Amino acid sequence: MKTLFAAAATAAFFAISSFAPSSASAGETATTGSFTGANDHITTGGVSIVKTENGGAVVILDTNFSLDGAPAPSVGFGKDGKYVKAADLGELENNTGLQVFVVPASVNVDDFNEVYIWCDQFDVSLGVASLK
């Protein structure tokens, strides 16, 4: 178990490091937020959107991230209370802890003001973080 945790922590470190900022204009944290649960689910913790030097972005679920559970939860963007399926970033690897999601080039993070934890099976939000 400790080996699995150490491997996951190392992978997260390298994922973040590979997107580390090298200048003040690119690689800065664009927005942050804190999750609140939805639809009788408990979702907590912080989220950050970081723009990368190459013009892309990553979504980072903080080490304090936690979801009480659901079938195949995913991370994605939304705007003004509506989840946008086309801005889905993929399934959570774990229900807790640090996770990094690369935003596809087809998704402009500036078009959204929320990050969702979403359940496709039941088509419901499990948690949402308003971005500031």
mmCIF file with all atom_site columns, C-alpha atoms in Angstrom:
data_model
loop_
_atom_site.group_PDB
_atom_site.id
_atom_site.type_symbol
_atom_site.label_atom_id
_atom_site.label_alt_id
_atom_site.label_comp_id
_atom_site.label_asym_id
_atom_site.label_entity_id
_atom_site.label_seq_id
_atom_site.pdbx_PDB_ins_code
_atom_site.Cartn_x
_atom_site.Cartn_y
_atom_site.Cartn_z
_atom_site.occupancy
_atom_site.B_iso_or_equiv
_atom_site.pdbx_formal_charge
_atom_site.auth_seq_id
_atom_site.auth_comp_id
_atom_site.auth_asym_id
_atom_site.auth_atom_id
_atom_site.pdbx_PDB_model_num
ATOM 1   C CA . MET A 1 1   ? 0.000   0.000  0.000   1.00 0.00 ? 1   MET A CA 1
ATOM 2   C CA . LYS A 1 2   ? 2.803   2.435  0.884   1.00 0.00 ? 2   LYS A CA 1
ATOM 3   C CA . THR A 1 3   ? 4.543   1.636  -2.399  1.00 0.00 ? 3   THR A CA 1
ATOM 4   C CA . LEU A 1 4   ? 1.366   2.341  -4.356  1.00 0.00 ? 4   LEU A CA 1
ATOM 5   C CA . PHE A 1 5   ? 0.916   5.662  -2.530  1.00 0.00 ? 5   PHE A CA 1
ATOM 6   C CA . ALA A 1 6   ? 4.561   6.617  -3.105  1.00 0.00 ? 6   ALA A CA 1
ATOM 7   C CA . ALA A 1 7   ? 4.250   5.809  -6.815  1.00 0.00 ? 7   ALA A CA 1
ATOM 8   C CA . ALA A 1 8   ? 1.068   7.900  -7.096  1.00 0.00 ? 8   ALA A CA 1
ATOM 9   C CA . ALA A 1 9   ? 2.666   10.818 -5.252  1.00 0.00 ? 9   ALA A CA 1
ATOM 10  C CA . THR A 1 10  ? 5.749   10.656 -7.477  1.00 0.00 ? 10  THR A CA 1
ATOM 11  C CA . ALA A 1 11  ? 3.618   10.550 -10.620 1.00 0.00 ? 11  ALA A CA 1
ATOM 12  C CA . ALA A 1 12  ? 1.595   13.566 -9.436  1.00 0.00 ? 12  ALA A CA 1
ATOM 13  C CA . PHE A 1 13  ? 4.801   15.467 -8.666  1.00 0.00 ? 13  PHE A CA 1
ATOM 14  C CA . PHE A 1 14  ? 6.212   14.826 -12.126 1.00 0.00 ? 14  PHE A CA 1
ATOM 15  C CA . ALA A 1 15  ? 2.897   15.655 -13.794 1.00 0.00 ? 15  ALA A CA 1
ATOM 16  C CA . ILE A 1 16  ? 2.815   19.009 -12.041 1.00 0.00 ? 16  ILE A CA 1
ATOM 17  C CA . SER A 1 17  ? 6.521   19.626 -12.571 1.00 0.00 ? 17  SER A CA 1
ATOM 18  C CA . SER A 1 18  ? 6.218   19.097 -16.304 1.00 0.00 ? 18  SER A CA 1
ATOM 19  C CA . PHE A 1 19  ? 3.699   21.934 -16.405 1.00 0.00 ? 19  PHE A CA 1
ATOM 20  C CA . ALA A 1 20  ? 5.588   24.142 -13.974 1.00 0.00 ? 20  ALA A CA 1
ATOM 21  C CA . PRO A 1 21  ? 5.646   27.808 -14.835 1.00 0.00 ? 21  PRO A CA 1
ATOM 22  C CA . SER A 1 22  ? 8.874   29.289 -16.099 1.00 0.00 ? 22  SER A CA 1
ATOM 23  C CA . SER A 1 23  ? 7.709   32.854 -16.530 1.00 0.00 ? 23  SER A CA 1
ATOM 24  C CA . ALA A 1 24  ? 5.337   35.229 -14.763 1.00 0.00 ? 24  ALA A CA 1
ATOM 25  C CA . SER A 1 25  ? 2.987   35.655 -17.730 1.00 0.00 ? 25  SER A CA 1
ATOM 26  C CA . ALA A 1 26  ? 2.596   31.977 -18.621 1.00 0.00 ? 26  ALA A CA 1
ATOM 27  C CA . GLY A 1 27  ? 2.217   29.305 -15.997 1.00 0.00 ? 27  GLY A CA 1
ATOM 28  C CA . GLU A 1 28  ? 0.446   31.441 -13.475 1.00 0.00 ? 28  GLU A CA 1
ATOM 29  C CA . THR A 1 29  ? -2.582  30.281 -11.571 1.00 0.00 ? 29  THR A CA 1
ATOM 30  C CA . ALA A 1 30  ? -5.492  31.606 -13.573 1.00 0.00 ? 30  ALA A CA 1
ATOM 31  C CA . THR A 1 31  ? -8.267  30.786 -11.116 1.00 0.00 ? 31  THR A CA 1
ATOM 32  C CA . THR A 1 32  ? -9.022  28.847 -7.952  1.00 0.00 ? 32  THR A CA 1
ATOM 33  C CA . GLY A 1 33  ? -12.085 27.548 -6.184  1.00 0.00 ? 33  GLY A CA 1
ATOM 34  C CA . SER A 1 34  ? -13.380 25.249 -3.459  1.00 0.00 ? 34  SER A CA 1
ATOM 35  C CA . PHE A 1 35  ? -15.748 22.357 -4.005  1.00 0.00 ? 35  PHE A CA 1
ATOM 36  C CA . THR A 1 36  ? -19.143 22.050 -2.406  1.00 0.00 ? 36  THR A CA 1
ATOM 37  C CA . GLY A 1 37  ? -21.201 18.897 -2.660  1.00 0.00 ? 37  GLY A CA 1
ATOM 38  C CA . ALA A 1 38  ? -24.276 18.500 -4.835  1.00 0.00 ? 38  ALA A CA 1
ATOM 39  C CA . ASN A 1 39  ? -27.165 16.052 -5.117  1.00 0.00 ? 39  ASN A CA 1
ATOM 40  C CA . ASP A 1 40  ? -26.623 14.612 -1.627  1.00 0.00 ? 40  ASP A CA 1
ATOM 41  C CA . HIS A 1 41  ? -22.891 14.016 -2.221  1.00 0.00 ? 41  HIS A CA 1
ATOM 42  C CA . ILE A 1 42  ? -20.057 15.329 -0.098  1.00 0.00 ? 42  ILE A CA 1
ATOM 43  C CA . THR A 1 43  ? -17.333 16.922 -2.213  1.00 0.00 ? 43  THR A CA 1
ATOM 44  C CA . THR A 1 44  ? -14.710 19.138 -0.592  1.00 0.00 ? 44  THR A CA 1
ATOM 45  C CA . GLY A 1 45  ? -11.277 20.590 -1.244  1.00 0.00 ? 45  GLY A CA 1
ATOM 46  C CA . GLY A 1 46  ? -9.640  23.087 -3.508  1.00 0.00 ? 46  GLY A CA 1
ATOM 47  C CA . VAL A 1 47  ? -9.038  23.270 -7.232  1.00 0.00 ? 47  VAL A CA 1
ATOM 48  C CA . SER A 1 48  ? -6.661  25.420 -9.281  1.00 0.00 ? 48  SER A CA 1
ATOM 49  C CA . ILE A 1 49  ? -6.446  26.125 -12.980 1.00 0.00 ? 49  ILE A CA 1
ATOM 50  C CA . VAL A 1 50  ? -2.881  26.801 -14.111 1.00 0.00 ? 50  VAL A CA 1
ATOM 51  C CA . LYS A 1 51  ? -2.044  28.111 -17.564 1.00 0.00 ? 51  LYS A CA 1
ATOM 52  C CA . THR A 1 52  ? 1.110   26.504 -18.908 1.00 0.00 ? 52  THR A CA 1
ATOM 53  C CA . GLU A 1 53  ? 4.008   28.017 -20.790 1.00 0.00 ? 53  GLU A CA 1
ATOM 54  C CA . ASN A 1 54  ? 2.969   26.301 -24.025 1.00 0.00 ? 54  ASN A CA 1
ATOM 55  C CA . GLY A 1 55  ? -0.457  28.006 -24.020 1.00 0.00 ? 55  GLY A CA 1
ATOM 56  C CA . GLY A 1 56  ? -2.302  25.063 -22.484 1.00 0.00 ? 56  GLY A CA 1
ATOM 57  C CA . ALA A 1 57  ? -3.713  24.590 -19.012 1.00 0.00 ? 57  ALA A CA 1
ATOM 58  C CA . VAL A 1 58  ? -3.999  22.017 -16.245 1.00 0.00 ? 58  VAL A CA 1
ATOM 59  C CA . VAL A 1 59  ? -6.626  21.496 -13.580 1.00 0.00 ? 59  VAL A CA 1
ATOM 60  C CA . ILE A 1 60  ? -5.174  20.545 -10.200 1.00 0.00 ? 60  ILE A CA 1
ATOM 61  C CA . LEU A 1 61  ? -7.340  19.015 -7.498  1.00 0.00 ? 61  LEU A CA 1
ATOM 62  C CA . ASP A 1 62  ? -5.628  19.926 -4.232  1.00 0.00 ? 62  ASP A CA 1
ATOM 63  C CA . THR A 1 63  ? -4.292  17.422 -1.704  1.00 0.00 ? 63  THR A CA 1
ATOM 64  C CA . ASN A 1 64  ? -7.381  18.124 0.427   1.00 0.00 ? 64  ASN A CA 1
ATOM 65  C CA . PHE A 1 65  ? -9.802  17.061 -2.343  1.00 0.00 ? 65  PHE A CA 1
ATOM 66  C CA . SER A 1 66  ? -12.387 14.477 -1.290  1.00 0.00 ? 66  SER A CA 1
ATOM 67  C CA . LEU A 1 67  ? -15.482 12.899 -2.834  1.00 0.00 ? 67  LEU A CA 1
ATOM 68  C CA . ASP A 1 68  ? -17.720 10.502 -0.889  1.00 0.00 ? 68  ASP A CA 1
ATOM 69  C CA . GLY A 1 69  ? -18.020 8.205  -3.901  1.00 0.00 ? 69  GLY A CA 1
ATOM 70  C CA . ALA A 1 70  ? -20.027 7.557  -7.050  1.00 0.00 ? 70  ALA A CA 1
ATOM 71  C CA . PRO A 1 71  ? -19.737 5.374  -10.157 1.00 0.00 ? 71  PRO A CA 1
ATOM 72  C CA . ALA A 1 72  ? -17.025 6.621  -12.542 1.00 0.00 ? 72  ALA A CA 1
ATOM 73  C CA . PRO A 1 73  ? -16.872 10.279 -11.442 1.00 0.00 ? 73  PRO A CA 1
ATOM 74  C CA . SER A 1 74  ? -15.192 12.668 -13.856 1.00 0.00 ? 74  SER A CA 1
ATOM 75  C CA . VAL A 1 75  ? -13.847 16.219 -13.840 1.00 0.00 ? 75  VAL A CA 1
ATOM 76  C CA . GLY A 1 76  ? -14.996 18.890 -16.240 1.00 0.00 ? 76  GLY A CA 1
ATOM 77  C CA . PHE A 1 77  ? -15.923 22.512 -16.722 1.00 0.00 ? 77  PHE A CA 1
ATOM 78  C CA . GLY A 1 78  ? -19.206 24.347 -16.595 1.00 0.00 ? 78  GLY A CA 1
ATOM 79  C CA . LYS A 1 79  ? -20.600 27.830 -16.753 1.00 0.00 ? 79  LYS A CA 1
ATOM 80  C CA . ASP A 1 80  ? -23.305 29.548 -14.743 1.00 0.00 ? 80  ASP A CA 1
ATOM 81  C CA . GLY A 1 81  ? -24.653 26.383 -13.145 1.00 0.00 ? 81  GLY A CA 1
ATOM 82  C CA . LYS A 1 82  ? -24.511 24.154 -16.240 1.00 0.00 ? 82  LYS A CA 1
ATOM 83  C CA . TYR A 1 83  ? -22.035 21.349 -16.810 1.00 0.00 ? 83  TYR A CA 1
ATOM 84  C CA . VAL A 1 84  ? -20.541 21.302 -20.323 1.00 0.00 ? 84  VAL A CA 1
ATOM 85  C CA . LYS A 1 85  ? -20.016 17.700 -21.456 1.00 0.00 ? 85  LYS A CA 1
ATOM 86  C CA . ALA A 1 86  ? -17.668 18.791 -24.265 1.00 0.00 ? 86  ALA A CA 1
ATOM 87  C CA . ALA A 1 87  ? -15.311 20.149 -21.574 1.00 0.00 ? 87  ALA A CA 1
ATOM 88  C CA . ASP A 1 88  ? -14.931 16.820 -19.741 1.00 0.00 ? 88  ASP A CA 1
ATOM 89  C CA . LEU A 1 89  ? -11.334 16.142 -18.633 1.00 0.00 ? 89  LEU A CA 1
ATOM 90  C CA . GLY A 1 90  ? -11.638 12.482 -17.723 1.00 0.00 ? 90  GLY A CA 1
ATOM 91  C CA . GLU A 1 91  ? -12.349 10.221 -14.778 1.00 0.00 ? 91  GLU A CA 1
ATOM 92  C CA . LEU A 1 92  ? -10.998 10.731 -11.289 1.00 0.00 ? 92  LEU A CA 1
ATOM 93  C CA . GLU A 1 93  ? -8.164  8.377  -10.451 1.00 0.00 ? 93  GLU A CA 1
ATOM 94  C CA . ASN A 1 94  ? -9.071  8.464  -6.754  1.00 0.00 ? 94  ASN A CA 1
ATOM 95  C CA . ASN A 1 95  ? -11.835 9.886  -4.617  1.00 0.00 ? 95  ASN A CA 1
ATOM 96  C CA . THR A 1 96  ? -9.273  11.790 -2.541  1.00 0.00 ? 96  THR A CA 1
ATOM 97  C CA . GLY A 1 97  ? -6.067  13.707 -2.907  1.00 0.00 ? 97  GLY A CA 1
ATOM 98  C CA . LEU A 1 98  ? -3.907  15.455 -5.434  1.00 0.00 ? 98  LEU A CA 1
ATOM 99  C CA . GLN A 1 99  ? -4.794  14.886 -9.086  1.00 0.00 ? 99  GLN A CA 1
ATOM 100 C CA . VAL A 1 100 ? -3.779  16.688 -12.275 1.00 0.00 ? 100 VAL A CA 1
ATOM 101 C CA . PHE A 1 101 ? -5.816  16.865 -15.480 1.00 0.00 ? 101 PHE A CA 1
ATOM 102 C CA . VAL A 1 102 ? -4.449  18.260 -18.726 1.00 0.00 ? 102 VAL A CA 1
ATOM 103 C CA . VAL A 1 103 ? -6.970  20.501 -20.469 1.00 0.00 ? 103 VAL A CA 1
ATOM 104 C CA . PRO A 1 104 ? -7.274  19.606 -24.176 1.00 0.00 ? 104 PRO A CA 1
ATOM 105 C CA . ALA A 1 105 ? -6.325  22.329 -26.659 1.00 0.00 ? 105 ALA A CA 1
ATOM 106 C CA . SER A 1 106 ? -9.954  22.356 -27.846 1.00 0.00 ? 106 SER A CA 1
ATOM 107 C CA . VAL A 1 107 ? -11.100 23.667 -24.437 1.00 0.00 ? 107 VAL A CA 1
ATOM 108 C CA . ASN A 1 108 ? -10.561 27.344 -23.555 1.00 0.00 ? 108 ASN A CA 1
ATOM 109 C CA . VAL A 1 109 ? -10.500 27.607 -19.754 1.00 0.00 ? 109 VAL A CA 1
ATOM 110 C CA . ASP A 1 110 ? -11.453 31.283 -19.992 1.00 0.00 ? 110 ASP A CA 1
ATOM 111 C CA . ASP A 1 111 ? -14.894 30.247 -21.292 1.00 0.00 ? 111 ASP A CA 1
ATOM 112 C CA . PHE A 1 112 ? -15.860 28.656 -17.956 1.00 0.00 ? 112 PHE A CA 1
ATOM 113 C CA . ASN A 1 113 ? -16.447 29.769 -14.371 1.00 0.00 ? 113 ASN A CA 1
ATOM 114 C CA . GLU A 1 114 ? -16.929 26.396 -12.649 1.00 0.00 ? 114 GLU A CA 1
ATOM 115 C CA . VAL A 1 115 ? -15.224 23.021 -12.263 1.00 0.00 ? 115 VAL A CA 1
ATOM 116 C CA . TYR A 1 116 ? -17.501 20.024 -11.795 1.00 0.00 ? 116 TYR A CA 1
ATOM 117 C CA . ILE A 1 117 ? -17.184 16.543 -10.423 1.00 0.00 ? 117 ILE A CA 1
ATOM 118 C CA . TRP A 1 118 ? -19.733 14.766 -12.596 1.00 0.00 ? 118 TRP A CA 1
ATOM 119 C CA . CYS A 1 119 ? -21.434 11.373 -12.770 1.00 0.00 ? 119 CYS A CA 1
ATOM 120 C CA . ASP A 1 120 ? -22.357 10.422 -16.355 1.00 0.00 ? 120 ASP A CA 1
ATOM 121 C CA . GLN A 1 121 ? -24.204 7.298  -15.266 1.00 0.00 ? 121 GLN A CA 1
ATOM 122 C CA . PHE A 1 122 ? -26.812 9.358  -13.406 1.00 0.00 ? 122 PHE A CA 1
ATOM 123 C CA . ASP A 1 123 ? -26.232 12.634 -15.299 1.00 0.00 ? 123 ASP A CA 1
ATOM 124 C CA . VAL A 1 124 ? -25.750 14.624 -12.082 1.00 0.00 ? 124 VAL A CA 1
ATOM 125 C CA . SER A 1 125 ? -23.245 16.897 -10.460 1.00 0.00 ? 125 SER A CA 1
ATOM 126 C CA . LEU A 1 126 ? -21.452 15.430 -7.446  1.00 0.00 ? 126 LEU A CA 1
ATOM 127 C CA . GLY A 1 127 ? -19.744 18.704 -6.605  1.00 0.00 ? 127 GLY A CA 1
ATOM 128 C CA . VAL A 1 128 ? -18.975 22.089 -8.061  1.00 0.00 ? 128 VAL A CA 1
ATOM 129 C CA . ALA A 1 129 ? -16.325 24.732 -7.478  1.00 0.00 ? 129 ALA A CA 1
ATOM 130 C CA . SER A 1 130 ? -16.967 28.313 -8.532  1.00 0.00 ? 130 SER A CA 1
ATOM 131 C CA . LEU A 1 131 ? -13.777 29.804 -9.955  1.00 0.00 ? 131 LEU A CA 1
ATOM 132 C CA . LYS A 1 132 ? -12.408 33.146 -8.842  1.00 0.00 ? 132 LYS A CA 1
#
